mmCIF file of C-alpha atoms in Angstrom:
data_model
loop_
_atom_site.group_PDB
_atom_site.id
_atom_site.type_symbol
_atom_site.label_atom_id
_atom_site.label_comp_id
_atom_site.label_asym_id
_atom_site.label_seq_id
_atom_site.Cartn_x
_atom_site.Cartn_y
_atom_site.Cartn_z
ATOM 1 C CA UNK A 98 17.721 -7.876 -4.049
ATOM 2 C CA UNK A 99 17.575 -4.069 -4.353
ATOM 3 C CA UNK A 100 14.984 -1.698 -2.185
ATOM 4 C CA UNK A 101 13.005 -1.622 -5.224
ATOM 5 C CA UNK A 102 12.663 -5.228 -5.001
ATOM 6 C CA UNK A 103 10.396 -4.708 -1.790
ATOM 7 C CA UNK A 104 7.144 -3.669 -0.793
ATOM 8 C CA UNK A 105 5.854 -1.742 2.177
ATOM 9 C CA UNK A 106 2.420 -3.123 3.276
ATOM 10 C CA UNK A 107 0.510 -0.865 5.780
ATOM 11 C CA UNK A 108 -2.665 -2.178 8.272
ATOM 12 C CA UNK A 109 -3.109 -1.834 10.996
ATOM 13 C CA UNK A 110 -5.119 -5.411 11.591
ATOM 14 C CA UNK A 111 -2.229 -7.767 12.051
ATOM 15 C CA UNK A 112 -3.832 -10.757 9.760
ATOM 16 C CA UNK A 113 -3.933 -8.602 7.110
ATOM 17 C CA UNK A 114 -0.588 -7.844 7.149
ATOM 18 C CA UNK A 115 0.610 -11.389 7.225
ATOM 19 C CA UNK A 116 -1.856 -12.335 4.590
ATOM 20 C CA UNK A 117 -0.642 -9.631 2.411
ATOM 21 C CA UNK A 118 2.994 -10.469 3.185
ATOM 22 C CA UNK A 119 3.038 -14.029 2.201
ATOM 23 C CA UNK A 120 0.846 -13.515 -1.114
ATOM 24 C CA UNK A 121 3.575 -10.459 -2.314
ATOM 25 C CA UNK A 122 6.674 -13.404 -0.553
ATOM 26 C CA UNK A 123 5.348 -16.112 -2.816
ATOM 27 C CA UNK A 124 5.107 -13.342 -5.748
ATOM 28 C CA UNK A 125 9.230 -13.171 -4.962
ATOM 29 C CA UNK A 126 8.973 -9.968 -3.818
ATOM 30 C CA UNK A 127 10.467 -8.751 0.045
ATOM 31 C CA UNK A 128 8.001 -6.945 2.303
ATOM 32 C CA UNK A 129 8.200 -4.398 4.891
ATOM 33 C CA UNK A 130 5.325 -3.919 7.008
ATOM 34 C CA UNK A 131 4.030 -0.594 8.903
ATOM 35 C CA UNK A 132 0.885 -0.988 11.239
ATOM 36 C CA UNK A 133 -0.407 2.715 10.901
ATOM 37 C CA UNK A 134 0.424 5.626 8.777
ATOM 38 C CA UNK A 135 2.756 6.845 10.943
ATOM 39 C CA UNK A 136 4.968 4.312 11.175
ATOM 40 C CA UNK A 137 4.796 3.996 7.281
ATOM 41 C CA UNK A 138 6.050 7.069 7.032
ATOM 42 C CA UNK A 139 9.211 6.519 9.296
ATOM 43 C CA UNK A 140 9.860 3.403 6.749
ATOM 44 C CA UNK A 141 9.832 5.787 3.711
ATOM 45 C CA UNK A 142 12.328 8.145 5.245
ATOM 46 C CA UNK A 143 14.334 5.322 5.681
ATOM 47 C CA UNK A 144 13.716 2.952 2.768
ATOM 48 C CA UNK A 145 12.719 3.015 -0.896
ATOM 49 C CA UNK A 146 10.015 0.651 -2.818
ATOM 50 C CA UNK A 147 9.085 -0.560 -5.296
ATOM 51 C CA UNK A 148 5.082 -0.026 -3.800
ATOM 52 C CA UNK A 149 2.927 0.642 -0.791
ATOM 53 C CA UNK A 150 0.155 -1.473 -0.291
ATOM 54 C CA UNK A 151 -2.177 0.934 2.247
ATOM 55 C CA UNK A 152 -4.937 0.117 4.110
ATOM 56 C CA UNK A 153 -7.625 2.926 3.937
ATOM 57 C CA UNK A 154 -9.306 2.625 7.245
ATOM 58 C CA UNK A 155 -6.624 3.033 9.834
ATOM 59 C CA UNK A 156 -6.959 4.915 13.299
ATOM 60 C CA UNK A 157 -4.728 8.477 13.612
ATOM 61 C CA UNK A 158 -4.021 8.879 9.522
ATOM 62 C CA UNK A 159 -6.023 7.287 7.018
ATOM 63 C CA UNK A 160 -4.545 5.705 3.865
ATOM 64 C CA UNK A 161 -6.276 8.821 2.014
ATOM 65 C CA UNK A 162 -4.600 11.142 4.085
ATOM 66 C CA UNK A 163 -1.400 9.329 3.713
ATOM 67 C CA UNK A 164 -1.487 9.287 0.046
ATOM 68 C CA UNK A 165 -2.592 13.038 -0.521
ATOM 69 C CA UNK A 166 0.448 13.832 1.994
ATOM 70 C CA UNK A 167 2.857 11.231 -0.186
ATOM 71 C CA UNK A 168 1.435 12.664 -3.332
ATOM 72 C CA UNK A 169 2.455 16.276 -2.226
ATOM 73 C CA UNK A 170 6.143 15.839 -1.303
ATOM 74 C CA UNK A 171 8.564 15.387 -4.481
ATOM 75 C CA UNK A 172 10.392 12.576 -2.962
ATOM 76 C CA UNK A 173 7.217 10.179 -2.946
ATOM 77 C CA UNK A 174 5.132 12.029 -5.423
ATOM 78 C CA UNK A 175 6.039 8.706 -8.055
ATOM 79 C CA UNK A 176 5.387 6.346 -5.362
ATOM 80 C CA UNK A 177 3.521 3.602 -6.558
ATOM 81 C CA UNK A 178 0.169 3.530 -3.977
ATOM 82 C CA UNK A 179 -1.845 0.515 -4.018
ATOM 83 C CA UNK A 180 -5.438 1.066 -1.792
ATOM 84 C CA UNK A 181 -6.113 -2.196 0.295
ATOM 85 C CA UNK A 182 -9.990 -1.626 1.649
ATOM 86 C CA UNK A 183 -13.050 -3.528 2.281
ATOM 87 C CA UNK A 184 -14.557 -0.018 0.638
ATOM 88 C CA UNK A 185 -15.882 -1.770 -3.006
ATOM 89 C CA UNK A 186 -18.711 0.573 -3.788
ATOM 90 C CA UNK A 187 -17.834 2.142 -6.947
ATOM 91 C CA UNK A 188 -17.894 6.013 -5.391
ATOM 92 C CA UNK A 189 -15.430 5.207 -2.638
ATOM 93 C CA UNK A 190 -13.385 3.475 -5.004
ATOM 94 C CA UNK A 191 -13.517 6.454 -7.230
ATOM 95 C CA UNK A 192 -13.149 9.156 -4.353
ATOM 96 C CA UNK A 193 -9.957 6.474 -3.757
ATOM 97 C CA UNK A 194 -8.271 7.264 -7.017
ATOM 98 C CA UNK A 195 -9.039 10.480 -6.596
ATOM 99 C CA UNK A 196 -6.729 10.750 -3.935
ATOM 100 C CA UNK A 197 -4.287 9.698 -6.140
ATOM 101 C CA UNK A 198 -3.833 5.575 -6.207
ATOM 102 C CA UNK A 199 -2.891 4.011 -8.860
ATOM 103 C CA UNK A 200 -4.701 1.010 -7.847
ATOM 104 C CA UNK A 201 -7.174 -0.274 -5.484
ATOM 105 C CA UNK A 202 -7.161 -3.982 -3.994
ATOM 106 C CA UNK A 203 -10.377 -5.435 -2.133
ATOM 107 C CA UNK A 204 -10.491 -6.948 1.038
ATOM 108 C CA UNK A 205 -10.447 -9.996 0.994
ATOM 109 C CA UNK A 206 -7.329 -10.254 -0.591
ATOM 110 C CA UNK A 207 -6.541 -12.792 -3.513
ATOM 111 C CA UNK A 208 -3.731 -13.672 -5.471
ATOM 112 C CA UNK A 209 -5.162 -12.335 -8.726
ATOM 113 C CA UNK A 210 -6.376 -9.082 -7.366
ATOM 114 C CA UNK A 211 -2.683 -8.159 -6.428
ATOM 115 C CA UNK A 212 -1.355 -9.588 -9.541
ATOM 116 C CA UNK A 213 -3.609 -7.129 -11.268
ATOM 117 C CA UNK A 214 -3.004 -4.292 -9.232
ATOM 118 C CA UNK A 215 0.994 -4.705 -9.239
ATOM 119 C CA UNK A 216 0.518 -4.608 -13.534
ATOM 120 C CA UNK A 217 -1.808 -1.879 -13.149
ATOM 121 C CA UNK A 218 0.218 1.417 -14.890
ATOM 122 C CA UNK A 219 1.462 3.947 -12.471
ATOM 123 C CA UNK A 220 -0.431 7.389 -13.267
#
């Protein structure tokens, strides 16, 4: 299996993580996980992927700030970024692709919302 055969999934609420983890596992896809932005971003130096999947509401660096910093650096600026929120209203999902997702996910998580966000076109 090659990095891009792996996801990164950032929260900083542990369940979600696991949750997350196990739907992408039984998807066949390997996971990393990060509990806040910052440790993301240590992963990414280190790693490639095929996605993130990024919490928006995280203490220290949100998911949007994470993705508008991602979006500005070259290296990640083709990144897939997934948003994984509870946020569903239809102007903070919009203010989310804004930021420059490619996808949004809504807590809580189901199979068929990540399948549809995974096919969801980059861009």
């Amino acid at each position: 299996m090659s990095a891009l055969d792996t996801i990164l999934v950032v929260d900083d609420d542990e369940i979600n993580r696991k949750v997350a983890g196990l739907f992408l596992q039984r998807m066949g896809w390997k996971t990393d996980q990060a509990s806040s932005a910052f440790e993301a971003l240590e992963q990414l130096q280190q790693h490639e992927y095929h996605c993130v999947l990024l919490d928006i509401s995280m203490p220290g660096m949100s998911g949007i700030e994470l993705c508008l910093h991602l979006r500005g650096n070259p290296r990640w600026h083709d990144l897939r970024l997934i948003a994984y929120t509870a946020h569903a209203m239809s102007d903070e999902q919009e203010a989310i692709l804004q930021a420059g997702f490619d996808a949004i996910v809504t807590k809580p998580l189901t199979r068929d919302s990540l399948v549809a966000a995974l096919a969801t076109p980059a861009g």
